[in-house]
CSV table of C-alpha atoms and ligand atoms in Angstrom, one decimal:
chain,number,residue,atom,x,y,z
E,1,UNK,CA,71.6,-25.0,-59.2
E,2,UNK,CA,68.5,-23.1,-60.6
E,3,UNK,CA,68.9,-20.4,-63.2
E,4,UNK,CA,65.5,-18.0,-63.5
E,5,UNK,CA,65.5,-17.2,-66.6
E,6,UNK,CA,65.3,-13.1,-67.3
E,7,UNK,CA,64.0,-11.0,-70.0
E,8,UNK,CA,66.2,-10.6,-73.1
E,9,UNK,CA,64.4,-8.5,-75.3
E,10,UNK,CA,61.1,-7.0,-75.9
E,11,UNK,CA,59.6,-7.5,-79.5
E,12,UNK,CA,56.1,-4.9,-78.9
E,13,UNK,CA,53.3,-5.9,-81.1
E,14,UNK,CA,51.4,-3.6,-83.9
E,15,UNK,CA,48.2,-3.4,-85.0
E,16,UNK,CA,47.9,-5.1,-88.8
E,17,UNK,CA,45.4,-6.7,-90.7
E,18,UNK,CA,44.9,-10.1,-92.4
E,19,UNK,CA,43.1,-12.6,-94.1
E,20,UNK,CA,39.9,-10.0,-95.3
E,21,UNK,CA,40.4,-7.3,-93.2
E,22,UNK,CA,40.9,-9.1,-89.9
E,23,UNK,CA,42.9,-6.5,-86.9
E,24,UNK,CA,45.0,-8.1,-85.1
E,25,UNK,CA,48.3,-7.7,-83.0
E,26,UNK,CA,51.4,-8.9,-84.5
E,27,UNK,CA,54.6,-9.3,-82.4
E,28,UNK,CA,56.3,-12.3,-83.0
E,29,UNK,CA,56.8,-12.1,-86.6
E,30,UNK,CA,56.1,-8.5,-87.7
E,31,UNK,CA,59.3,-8.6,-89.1
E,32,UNK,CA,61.9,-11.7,-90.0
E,33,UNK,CA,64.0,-9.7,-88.1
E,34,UNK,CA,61.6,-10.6,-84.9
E,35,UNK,CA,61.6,-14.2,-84.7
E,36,UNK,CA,62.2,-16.6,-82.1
E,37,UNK,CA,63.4,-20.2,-83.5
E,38,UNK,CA,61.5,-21.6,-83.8
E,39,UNK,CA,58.5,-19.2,-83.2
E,40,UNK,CA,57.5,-17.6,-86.8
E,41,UNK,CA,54.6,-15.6,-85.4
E,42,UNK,CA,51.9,-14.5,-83.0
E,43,UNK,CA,49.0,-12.9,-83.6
E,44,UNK,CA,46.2,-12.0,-81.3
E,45,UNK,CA,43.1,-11.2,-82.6
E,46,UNK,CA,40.5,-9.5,-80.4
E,47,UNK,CA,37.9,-7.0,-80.8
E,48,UNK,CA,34.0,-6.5,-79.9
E,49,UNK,CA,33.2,-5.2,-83.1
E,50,UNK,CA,32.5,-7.0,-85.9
E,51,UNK,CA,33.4,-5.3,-88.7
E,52,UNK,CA,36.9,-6.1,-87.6
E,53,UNK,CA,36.8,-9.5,-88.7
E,54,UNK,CA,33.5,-10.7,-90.3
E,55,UNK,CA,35.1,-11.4,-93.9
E,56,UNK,CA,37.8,-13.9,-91.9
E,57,UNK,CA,40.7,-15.4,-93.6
E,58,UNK,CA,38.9,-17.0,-96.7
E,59,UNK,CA,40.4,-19.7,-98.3
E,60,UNK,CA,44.1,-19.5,-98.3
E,61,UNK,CA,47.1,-22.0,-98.7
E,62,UNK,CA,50.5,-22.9,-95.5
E,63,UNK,CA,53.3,-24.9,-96.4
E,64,UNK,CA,56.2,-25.8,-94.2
E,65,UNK,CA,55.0,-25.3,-90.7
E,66,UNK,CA,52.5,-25.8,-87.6
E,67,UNK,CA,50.0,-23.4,-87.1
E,68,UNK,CA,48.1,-23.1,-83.3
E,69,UNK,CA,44.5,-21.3,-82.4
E,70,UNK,CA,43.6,-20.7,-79.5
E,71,UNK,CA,40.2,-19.5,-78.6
E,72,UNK,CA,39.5,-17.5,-75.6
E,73,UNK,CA,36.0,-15.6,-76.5
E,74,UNK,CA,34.3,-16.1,-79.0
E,75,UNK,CA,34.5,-19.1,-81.6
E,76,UNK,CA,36.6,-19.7,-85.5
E,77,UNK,CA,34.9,-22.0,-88.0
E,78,UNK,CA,37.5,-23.1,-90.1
E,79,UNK,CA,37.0,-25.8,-93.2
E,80,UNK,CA,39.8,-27.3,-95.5
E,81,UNK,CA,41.0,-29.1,-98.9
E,82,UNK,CA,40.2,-32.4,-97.3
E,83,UNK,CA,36.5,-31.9,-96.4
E,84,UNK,CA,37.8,-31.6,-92.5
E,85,UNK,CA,35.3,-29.0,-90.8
E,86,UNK,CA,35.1,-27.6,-87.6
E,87,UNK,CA,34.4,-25.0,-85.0
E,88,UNK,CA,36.5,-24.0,-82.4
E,89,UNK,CA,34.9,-22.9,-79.1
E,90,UNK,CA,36.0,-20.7,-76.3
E,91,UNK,CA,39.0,-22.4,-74.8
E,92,UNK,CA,39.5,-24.8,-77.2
E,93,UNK,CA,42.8,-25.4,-79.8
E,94,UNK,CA,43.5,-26.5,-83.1
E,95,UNK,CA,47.1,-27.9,-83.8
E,96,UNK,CA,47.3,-27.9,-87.2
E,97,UNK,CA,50.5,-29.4,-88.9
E,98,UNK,CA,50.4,-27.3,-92.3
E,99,UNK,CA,53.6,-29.8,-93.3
E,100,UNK,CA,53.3,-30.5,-97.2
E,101,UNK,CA,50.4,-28.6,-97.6
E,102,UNK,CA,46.7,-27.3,-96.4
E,103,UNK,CA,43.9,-25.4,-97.9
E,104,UNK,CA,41.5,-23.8,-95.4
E,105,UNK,CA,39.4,-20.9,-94.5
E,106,UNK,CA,39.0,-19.4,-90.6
E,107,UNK,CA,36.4,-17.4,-89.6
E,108,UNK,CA,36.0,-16.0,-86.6
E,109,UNK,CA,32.8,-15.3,-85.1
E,110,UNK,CA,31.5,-13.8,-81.7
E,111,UNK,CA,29.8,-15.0,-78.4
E,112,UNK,CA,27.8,-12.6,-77.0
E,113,UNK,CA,30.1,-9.7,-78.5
E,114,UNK,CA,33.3,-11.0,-77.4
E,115,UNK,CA,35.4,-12.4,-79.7
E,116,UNK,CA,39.6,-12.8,-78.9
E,117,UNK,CA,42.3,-15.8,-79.5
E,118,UNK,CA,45.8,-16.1,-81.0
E,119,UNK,CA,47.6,-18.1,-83.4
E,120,UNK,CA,51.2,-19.0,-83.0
E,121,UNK,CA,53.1,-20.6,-86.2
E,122,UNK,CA,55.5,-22.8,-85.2
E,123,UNK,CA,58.4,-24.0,-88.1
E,124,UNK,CA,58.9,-27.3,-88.3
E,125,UNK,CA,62.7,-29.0,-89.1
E,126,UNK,CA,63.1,-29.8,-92.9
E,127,UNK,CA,63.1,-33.5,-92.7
E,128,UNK,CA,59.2,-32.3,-91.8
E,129,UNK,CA,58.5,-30.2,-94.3
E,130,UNK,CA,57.0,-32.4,-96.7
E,131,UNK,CA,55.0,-34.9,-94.5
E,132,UNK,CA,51.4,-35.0,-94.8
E,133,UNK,CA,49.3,-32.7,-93.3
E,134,UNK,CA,47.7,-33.3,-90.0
E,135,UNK,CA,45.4,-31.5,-87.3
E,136,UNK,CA,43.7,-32.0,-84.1
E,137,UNK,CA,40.9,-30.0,-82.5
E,138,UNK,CA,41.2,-30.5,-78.7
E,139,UNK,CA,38.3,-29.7,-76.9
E,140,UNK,CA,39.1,-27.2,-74.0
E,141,UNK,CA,37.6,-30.1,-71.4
E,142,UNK,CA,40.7,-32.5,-72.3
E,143,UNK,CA,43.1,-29.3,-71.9
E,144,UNK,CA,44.1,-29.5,-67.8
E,145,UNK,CA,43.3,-27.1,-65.8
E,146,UNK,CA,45.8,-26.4,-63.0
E,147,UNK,CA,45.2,-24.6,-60.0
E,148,UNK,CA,48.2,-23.5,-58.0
E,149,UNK,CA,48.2,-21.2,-55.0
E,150,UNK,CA,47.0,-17.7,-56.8
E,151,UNK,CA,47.1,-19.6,-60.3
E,152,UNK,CA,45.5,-21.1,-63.0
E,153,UNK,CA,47.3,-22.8,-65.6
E,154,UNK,CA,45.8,-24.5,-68.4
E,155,UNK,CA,48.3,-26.9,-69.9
E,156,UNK,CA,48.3,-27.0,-73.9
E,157,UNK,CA,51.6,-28.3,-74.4
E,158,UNK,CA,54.3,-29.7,-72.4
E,159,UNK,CA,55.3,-30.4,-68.7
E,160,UNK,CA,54.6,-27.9,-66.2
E,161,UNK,CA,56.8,-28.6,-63.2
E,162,UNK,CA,55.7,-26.1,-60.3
E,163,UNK,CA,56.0,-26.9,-56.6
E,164,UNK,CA,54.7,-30.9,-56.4
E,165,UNK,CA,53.1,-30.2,-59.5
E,166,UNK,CA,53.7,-32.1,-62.8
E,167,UNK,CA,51.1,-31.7,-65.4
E,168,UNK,CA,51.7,-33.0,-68.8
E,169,UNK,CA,49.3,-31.2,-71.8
E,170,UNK,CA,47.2,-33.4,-74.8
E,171,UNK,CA,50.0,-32.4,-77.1
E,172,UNK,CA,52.4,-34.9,-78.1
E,173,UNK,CA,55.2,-35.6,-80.8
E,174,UNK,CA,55.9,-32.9,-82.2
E,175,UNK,CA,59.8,-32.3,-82.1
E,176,UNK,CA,60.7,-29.1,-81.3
E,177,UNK,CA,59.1,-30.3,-78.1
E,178,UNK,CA,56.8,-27.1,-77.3
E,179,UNK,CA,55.6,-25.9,-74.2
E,180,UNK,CA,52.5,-24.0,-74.9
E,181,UNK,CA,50.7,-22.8,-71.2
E,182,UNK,CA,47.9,-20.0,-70.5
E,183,UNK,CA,48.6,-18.4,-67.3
E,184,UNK,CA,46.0,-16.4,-65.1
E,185,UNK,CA,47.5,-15.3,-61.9
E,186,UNK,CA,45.3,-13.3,-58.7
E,187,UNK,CA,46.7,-10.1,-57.9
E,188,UNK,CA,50.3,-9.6,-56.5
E,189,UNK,CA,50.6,-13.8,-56.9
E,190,UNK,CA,53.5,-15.8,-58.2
E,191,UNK,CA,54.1,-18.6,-60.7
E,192,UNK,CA,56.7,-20.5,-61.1
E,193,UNK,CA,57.9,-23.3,-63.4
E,194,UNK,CA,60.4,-25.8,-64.6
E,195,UNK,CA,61.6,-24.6,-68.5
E,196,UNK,CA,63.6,-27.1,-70.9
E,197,UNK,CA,67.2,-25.9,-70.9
E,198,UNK,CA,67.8,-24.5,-74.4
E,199,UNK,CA,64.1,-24.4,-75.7
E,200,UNK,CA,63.1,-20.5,-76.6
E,201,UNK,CA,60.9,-18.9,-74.4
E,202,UNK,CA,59.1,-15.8,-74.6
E,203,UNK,CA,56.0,-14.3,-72.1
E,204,UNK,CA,52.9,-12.7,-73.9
E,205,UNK,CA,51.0,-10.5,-71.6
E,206,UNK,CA,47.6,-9.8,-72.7
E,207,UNK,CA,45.9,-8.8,-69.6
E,208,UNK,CA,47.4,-6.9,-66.5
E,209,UNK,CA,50.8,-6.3,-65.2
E,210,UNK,CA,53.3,-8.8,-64.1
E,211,UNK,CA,57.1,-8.5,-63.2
E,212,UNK,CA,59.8,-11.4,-64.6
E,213,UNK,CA,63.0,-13.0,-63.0
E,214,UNK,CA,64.8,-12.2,-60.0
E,215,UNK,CA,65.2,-8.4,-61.4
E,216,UNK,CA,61.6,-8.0,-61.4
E,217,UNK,CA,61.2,-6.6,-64.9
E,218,UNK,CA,58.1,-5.4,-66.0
E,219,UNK,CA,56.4,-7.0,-68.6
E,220,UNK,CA,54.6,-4.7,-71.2
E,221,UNK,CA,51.0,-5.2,-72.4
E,222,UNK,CA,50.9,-7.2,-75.9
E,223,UNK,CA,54.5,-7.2,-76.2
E,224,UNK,CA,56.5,-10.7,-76.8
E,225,UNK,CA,59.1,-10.3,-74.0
E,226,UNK,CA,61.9,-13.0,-74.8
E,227,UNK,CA,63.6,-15.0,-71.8
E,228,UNK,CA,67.2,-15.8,-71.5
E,229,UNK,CA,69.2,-18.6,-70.8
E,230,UNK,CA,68.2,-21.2,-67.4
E,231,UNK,CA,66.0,-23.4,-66.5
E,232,UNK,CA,63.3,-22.1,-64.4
E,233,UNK,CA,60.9,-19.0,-64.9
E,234,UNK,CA,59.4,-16.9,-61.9
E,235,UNK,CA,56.6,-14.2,-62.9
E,236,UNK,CA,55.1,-12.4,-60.2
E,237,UNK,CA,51.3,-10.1,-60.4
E,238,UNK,CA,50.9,-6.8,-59.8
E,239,UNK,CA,48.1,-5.6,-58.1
E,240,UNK,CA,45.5,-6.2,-61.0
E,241,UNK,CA,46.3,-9.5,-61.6
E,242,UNK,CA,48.0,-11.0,-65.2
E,243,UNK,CA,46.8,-13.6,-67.8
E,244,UNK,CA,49.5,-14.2,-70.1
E,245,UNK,CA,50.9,-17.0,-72.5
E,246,UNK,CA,54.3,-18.9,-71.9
E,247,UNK,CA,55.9,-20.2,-75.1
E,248,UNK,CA,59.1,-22.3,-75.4
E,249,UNK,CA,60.1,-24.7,-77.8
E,250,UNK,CA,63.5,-25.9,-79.0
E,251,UNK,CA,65.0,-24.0,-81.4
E,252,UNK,CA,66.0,-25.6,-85.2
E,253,UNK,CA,68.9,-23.9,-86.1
E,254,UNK,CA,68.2,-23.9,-89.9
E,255,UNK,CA,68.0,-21.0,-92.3
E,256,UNK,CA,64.3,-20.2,-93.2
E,257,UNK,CA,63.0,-18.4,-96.1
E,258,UNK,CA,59.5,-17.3,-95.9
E,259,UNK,CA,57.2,-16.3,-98.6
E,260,UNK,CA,53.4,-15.0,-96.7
E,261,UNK,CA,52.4,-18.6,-95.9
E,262,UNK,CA,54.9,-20.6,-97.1
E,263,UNK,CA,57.8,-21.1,-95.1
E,264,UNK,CA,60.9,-23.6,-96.0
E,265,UNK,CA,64.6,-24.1,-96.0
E,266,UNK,CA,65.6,-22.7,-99.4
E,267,UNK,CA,64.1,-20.2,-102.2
E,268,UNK,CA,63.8,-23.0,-104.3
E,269,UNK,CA,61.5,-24.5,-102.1
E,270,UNK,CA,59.4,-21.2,-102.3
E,271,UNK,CA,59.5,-21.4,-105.8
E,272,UNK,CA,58.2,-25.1,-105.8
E,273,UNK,CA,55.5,-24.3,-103.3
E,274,UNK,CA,54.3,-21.3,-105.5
E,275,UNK,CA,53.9,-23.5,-108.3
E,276,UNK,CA,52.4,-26.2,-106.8
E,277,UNK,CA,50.0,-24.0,-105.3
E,278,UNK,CA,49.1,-22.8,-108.9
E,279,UNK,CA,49.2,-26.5,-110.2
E,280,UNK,CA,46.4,-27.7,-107.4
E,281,UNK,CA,49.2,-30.1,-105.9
E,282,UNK,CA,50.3,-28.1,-102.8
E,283,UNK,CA,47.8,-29.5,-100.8
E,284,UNK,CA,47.1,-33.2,-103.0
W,301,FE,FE1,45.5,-20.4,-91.9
Protein backbone atom coordinates (compact mmCIF):
# COMPACT_ATOMS: atom_id res chain seq x y z
CA UNK A 1 0.00 0.00 0.00
CA UNK A 2 1.11 3.56 -0.80
CA UNK A 3 1.84 6.09 1.93
CA UNK A 4 1.90 10.01 0.66
CA UNK A 5 4.10 11.36 2.49
CA UNK A 6 2.68 14.82 4.44
CA UNK A 7 4.29 17.83 5.70
CA UNK A 8 6.07 17.55 9.15
CA UNK A 9 7.36 20.78 9.74
CA UNK A 10 8.09 24.08 8.28
CA UNK A 11 11.74 25.43 8.74
CA UNK A 12 10.98 29.42 6.97
CA UNK A 13 14.04 30.81 5.58
CA UNK A 14 15.82 34.34 6.55
CA UNK A 15 17.55 36.76 4.78
CA UNK A 16 21.56 36.52 5.78
CA UNK A 17 24.62 37.26 4.11
CA UNK A 18 27.86 35.34 3.19
CA UNK A 19 31.00 34.92 1.62
CA UNK A 20 31.62 39.16 0.94
CA UNK A 21 28.40 40.39 1.43
CA UNK A 22 26.39 37.89 -0.65
CA UNK A 23 22.09 38.00 0.44
CA UNK A 24 20.79 35.09 0.40
CA UNK A 25 17.97 32.88 1.99
CA UNK A 26 18.85 30.48 4.52
CA UNK A 27 16.36 27.72 5.72
CA UNK A 28 17.91 24.58 6.00
CA UNK A 29 20.58 25.30 8.32
CA UNK A 30 19.95 28.71 9.88
CA UNK A 31 20.27 27.05 12.91
CA UNK A 32 21.80 23.34 14.06
CA UNK A 33 18.59 23.18 15.49
CA UNK A 34 17.10 23.17 11.68
CA UNK A 35 18.74 20.35 10.06
CA UNK A 36 17.48 17.58 8.13
CA UNK A 37 20.12 14.45 8.23
CA UNK A 38 21.54 14.56 6.35
CA UNK A 39 20.76 18.02 4.82
CA UNK A 40 23.26 20.70 6.58
CA UNK A 41 21.95 23.63 4.58
CA UNK A 42 20.19 25.54 1.78
CA UNK A 43 20.73 28.63 0.58
CA UNK A 44 19.23 30.47 -2.31
CA UNK A 45 20.80 33.20 -3.58
CA UNK A 46 18.87 35.54 -5.99
CA UNK A 47 18.73 39.14 -6.65
CA UNK A 48 18.85 41.60 -9.85
CA UNK A 49 21.11 43.86 -8.15
CA UNK A 50 24.51 43.55 -8.13
CA UNK A 51 25.72 44.99 -5.25
CA UNK A 52 24.16 42.01 -3.51
CA UNK A 53 26.76 39.78 -4.55
CA UNK A 54 29.64 41.25 -6.67
CA UNK A 55 32.49 40.58 -3.97
CA UNK A 56 31.27 36.62 -4.02
CA UNK A 57 32.62 34.07 -1.59
CA UNK A 58 36.42 34.73 -2.07
CA UNK A 59 38.63 32.11 -1.30
CA UNK A 60 37.49 30.06 1.63
CA UNK A 61 38.20 26.50 2.99
CA UNK A 62 35.01 22.92 3.49
CA UNK A 63 35.90 19.97 5.17
CA UNK A 64 33.73 17.01 5.92
CA UNK A 65 30.87 17.26 3.41
CA UNK A 66 29.28 17.61 -0.26
CA UNK A 67 28.43 20.85 -1.39
CA UNK A 68 25.66 21.31 -4.56
CA UNK A 69 25.10 24.60 -6.94
CA UNK A 70 22.67 24.90 -8.86
CA UNK A 71 22.30 27.70 -11.36
CA UNK A 72 19.04 28.86 -12.51
CA UNK A 73 19.87 32.63 -13.91
CA UNK A 74 22.70 33.90 -14.08
CA UNK A 75 26.24 32.04 -13.92
CA UNK A 76 29.10 31.35 -10.66
CA UNK A 77 32.83 31.17 -11.58
CA UNK A 78 34.33 29.27 -9.09
CA UNK A 79 38.34 28.27 -8.98
CA UNK A 80 40.13 26.04 -6.40
CA UNK A 81 43.50 24.77 -4.56
CA UNK A 82 44.04 22.28 -7.31
CA UNK A 83 44.11 24.72 -10.33
CA UNK A 84 40.36 23.24 -11.24
CA UNK A 85 38.45 26.23 -12.86
CA UNK A 86 35.17 26.70 -14.06
CA UNK A 87 31.89 28.44 -14.79
CA UNK A 88 28.72 27.31 -14.07
CA UNK A 89 25.92 28.33 -16.49
CA UNK A 90 22.22 28.65 -16.17
CA UNK A 91 20.89 25.24 -15.38
CA UNK A 92 23.95 23.71 -14.80
CA UNK A 93 25.40 21.84 -11.31
CA UNK A 94 28.47 21.43 -9.53
CA UNK A 95 28.72 18.32 -7.13
CA UNK A 96 31.44 19.04 -5.24
CA UNK A 97 32.66 16.40 -2.61
CA UNK A 98 34.55 18.85 -0.02
CA UNK A 99 35.66 15.31 1.84
CA UNK A 100 39.25 15.89 3.21
CA UNK A 101 39.51 19.15 2.03
CA UNK A 102 38.97 22.12 -0.72
CA UNK A 103 40.04 25.57 -1.27
CA UNK A 104 37.87 27.67 -3.69
CA UNK A 105 36.31 30.88 -4.43
CA UNK A 106 32.52 31.32 -6.16
CA UNK A 107 31.45 34.14 -7.74
CA UNK A 108 28.43 34.77 -8.95
CA UNK A 109 27.80 36.87 -11.77
CA UNK A 110 24.62 37.90 -13.85
CA UNK A 111 22.91 37.26 -17.38
CA UNK A 112 21.15 39.97 -18.51
CA UNK A 113 20.40 41.16 -14.81
CA UNK A 114 19.18 38.02 -13.48
CA UNK A 115 21.16 36.23 -11.31
CA UNK A 116 19.53 33.19 -8.81
CA UNK A 117 20.68 29.46 -7.73
CA UNK A 118 21.07 27.44 -4.48
CA UNK A 119 23.46 25.49 -2.76
CA UNK A 120 22.58 22.54 -0.63
CA UNK A 121 25.46 20.93 1.66
CA UNK A 122 24.99 17.55 2.09
CA UNK A 123 27.18 15.59 5.14
CA UNK A 124 28.80 12.82 4.27
CA UNK A 125 29.23 9.43 6.79
CA UNK A 126 32.63 9.52 8.73
CA UNK A 127 34.21 6.67 7.06
CA UNK A 128 33.98 9.74 4.12
CA UNK A 129 35.27 12.37 5.77
CA UNK A 130 38.75 12.12 4.91
CA UNK A 131 38.71 10.81 1.28
CA UNK A 132 40.03 13.01 -1.38
CA UNK A 133 38.26 15.68 -2.63
CA UNK A 134 36.25 15.34 -5.80
CA UNK A 135 33.83 17.42 -8.15
CA UNK A 136 31.88 17.30 -11.23
CA UNK A 137 30.36 20.15 -13.29
CA UNK A 138 27.44 18.70 -15.23
CA UNK A 139 26.35 20.56 -17.95
CA UNK A 140 22.56 21.31 -17.72
CA UNK A 141 22.21 19.38 -21.47
CA UNK A 142 23.22 15.91 -19.72
CA UNK A 143 20.69 16.83 -16.74
CA UNK A 144 17.14 15.09 -18.15
CA UNK A 145 14.50 16.86 -18.73
CA UNK A 146 11.20 15.25 -18.00
CA UNK A 147 8.02 16.30 -19.21
CA UNK A 148 4.90 14.83 -17.46
CA UNK A 149 1.31 15.84 -18.07
CA UNK A 150 1.48 19.67 -16.49
CA UNK A 151 5.23 19.04 -15.52
CA UNK A 152 8.73 19.51 -15.99
CA UNK A 153 11.08 17.77 -14.04
CA UNK A 154 14.73 18.01 -14.41
CA UNK A 155 16.35 14.99 -12.83
CA UNK A 156 19.73 15.94 -10.82
CA UNK A 157 19.82 13.07 -8.70
CA UNK A 158 18.06 9.94 -8.29
CA UNK A 159 15.13 7.87 -9.72
CA UNK A 160 12.01 9.64 -10.45
CA UNK A 161 9.28 7.02 -10.61
CA UNK A 162 5.95 8.92 -11.88
CA UNK A 163 3.19 7.22 -13.87
CA UNK A 164 5.29 4.87 -16.60
CA UNK A 165 7.96 7.13 -15.91
CA UNK A 166 11.49 6.16 -14.58
CA UNK A 167 14.20 8.63 -15.04
CA UNK A 168 17.45 8.09 -13.46
CA UNK A 169 19.80 11.62 -12.92
CA UNK A 170 23.91 11.95 -13.89
CA UNK A 171 24.55 11.59 -10.20
CA UNK A 172 25.90 8.45 -8.95
CA UNK A 173 27.69 6.87 -5.85
CA UNK A 174 27.32 8.88 -3.42
CA UNK A 175 25.80 6.98 -0.36
CA UNK A 176 23.39 8.73 1.29
CA UNK A 177 21.70 8.01 -2.06
CA UNK A 178 20.17 11.59 -2.86
CA UNK A 179 17.35 12.47 -4.73
CA UNK A 180 17.90 15.94 -5.93
CA UNK A 181 14.76 17.06 -8.64
CA UNK A 182 13.63 20.69 -9.90
CA UNK A 183 10.05 20.71 -10.35
CA UNK A 184 8.01 23.28 -12.57
CA UNK A 185 4.41 22.51 -12.56
CA UNK A 186 1.40 24.49 -15.02
CA UNK A 187 -1.21 25.96 -12.92
CA UNK A 188 -3.62 23.87 -10.79
CA UNK A 189 -1.31 20.55 -12.15
CA UNK A 190 -0.18 17.61 -10.16
CA UNK A 191 3.13 15.74 -9.61
CA UNK A 192 3.65 12.80 -8.26
CA UNK A 193 6.49 10.51 -7.44
CA UNK A 194 8.00 7.42 -6.02
CA UNK A 195 10.26 8.51 -2.57
CA UNK A 196 12.92 6.00 -0.97
CA UNK A 197 11.33 4.79 2.25
CA UNK A 198 13.38 6.30 5.05
CA UNK A 199 15.46 8.93 3.04
CA UNK A 200 14.58 12.71 4.41
CA UNK A 201 12.60 14.71 2.32
CA UNK A 202 11.81 18.22 2.32
CA UNK A 203 9.97 20.58 -0.58
CA UNK A 204 11.50 24.14 -1.34
CA UNK A 205 9.13 26.37 -3.00
CA UNK A 206 10.61 29.18 -4.63
CA UNK A 207 8.13 30.23 -7.11
CA UNK A 208 4.17 30.12 -6.71
CA UNK A 209 1.84 28.13 -4.55
CA UNK A 210 1.36 24.47 -4.32
CA UNK A 211 -0.57 22.23 -1.86
CA UNK A 212 1.27 18.73 -0.30
CA UNK A 213 -0.27 15.22 0.62
CA UNK A 214 -3.61 14.01 0.78
CA UNK A 215 -4.42 17.07 3.40
CA UNK A 216 -3.59 19.46 0.83
CA UNK A 217 -1.24 21.62 2.98
CA UNK A 218 -0.04 24.61 1.68
CA UNK A 219 3.34 25.05 1.07
CA UNK A 220 4.94 28.56 2.01
CA UNK A 221 7.16 30.64 -0.27
CA UNK A 222 11.07 30.00 0.59
CA UNK A 223 10.30 27.90 3.38
CA UNK A 224 11.91 24.18 3.71
CA UNK A 225 8.69 22.24 4.35
CA UNK A 226 9.85 18.72 5.81
CA UNK A 227 7.85 15.45 4.72
CA UNK A 228 6.93 12.60 6.82
CA UNK A 229 7.17 9.13 6.86
CA UNK A 230 5.88 6.92 3.25
CA UNK A 231 6.83 6.34 0.16
CA UNK A 232 5.23 8.42 -2.40
CA UNK A 233 4.89 12.34 -2.56
CA UNK A 234 1.70 14.13 -4.32
CA UNK A 235 2.09 18.05 -4.75
CA UNK A 236 -0.57 19.71 -6.43
CA UNK A 237 -0.43 23.74 -8.23
CA UNK A 238 -2.42 26.37 -7.44
CA UNK A 239 -3.62 28.62 -9.86
CA UNK A 240 -0.18 30.41 -10.58
CA UNK A 241 1.66 27.53 -11.11
CA UNK A 242 4.89 26.27 -8.63
CA UNK A 243 8.66 25.61 -9.34
CA UNK A 244 10.04 24.10 -6.40
CA UNK A 245 13.00 21.64 -5.35
CA UNK A 246 12.44 18.11 -3.94
CA UNK A 247 15.31 16.84 -1.65
CA UNK A 248 15.61 13.44 -0.05
CA UNK A 249 18.44 11.54 0.96
CA UNK A 250 19.07 8.91 3.59
CA UNK A 251 19.75 10.03 6.69
CA UNK A 252 23.33 9.12 8.75
CA UNK A 253 22.52 8.89 12.12
CA UNK A 254 25.82 10.26 13.46
CA UNK A 255 26.46 13.13 15.82
CA UNK A 256 27.84 16.24 13.84
CA UNK A 257 29.76 19.03 15.06
CA UNK A 258 30.08 21.96 12.82
CA UNK A 259 32.42 24.75 12.92
CA UNK A 260 31.36 27.56 9.69
CA UNK A 261 32.67 25.24 6.96
CA UNK A 262 33.98 22.53 8.61
CA UNK A 263 31.71 19.83 9.54
CA UNK A 264 32.79 16.28 11.25
CA UNK A 265 31.93 13.71 13.82
CA UNK A 266 33.82 15.07 16.91
CA UNK A 267 35.41 18.49 18.23
CA UNK A 268 38.51 17.07 17.87
CA UNK A 269 38.08 16.77 14.41
CA UNK A 270 37.26 20.58 14.39
CA UNK A 271 40.27 21.21 16.12
CA UNK A 272 42.40 19.17 13.58
CA UNK A 273 40.72 20.78 10.63
CA UNK A 274 41.41 24.35 12.10
CA UNK A 275 44.89 23.54 12.24
CA UNK A 276 45.41 22.01 9.28
CA UNK A 277 43.80 24.78 7.64
CA UNK A 278 46.47 27.14 9.30
CA UNK A 279 49.25 24.51 8.46
CA UNK A 280 48.30 24.56 4.42
CA UNK A 281 47.47 20.75 4.72
CA UNK A 282 43.59 20.90 4.87
CA UNK A 283 43.34 20.86 1.35
CA UNK A 284 47.12 18.95 0.43
FE1 LIG B 1 32.27 27.01 -0.99
Amino acid sequence: MMTIREIRHVIPSHATTDGAGVKIQRSIGASPMFRLDPFLMLDEFYSDNPDDYIAGFPSHPHRGFETVTYMLDGHMRHEDHLGNKGDLRAGDVQWMTAAHGIIHSEMPQQTEGRMRGFQLWINLPAAEKMKPAAWQDIPAATIPDVALEGAHVRVIAGLLSAGDREVSGPIHGVSTKPVYFDVVLEPNATFETDLPTGHSAFVYLYEGNAFVGERSAPLDLRAAATLGEGDRVRIKAGPQGASFLLLAAKPLNEPVVQYGPFVMNTREEIEQALSDYRDGTLAA
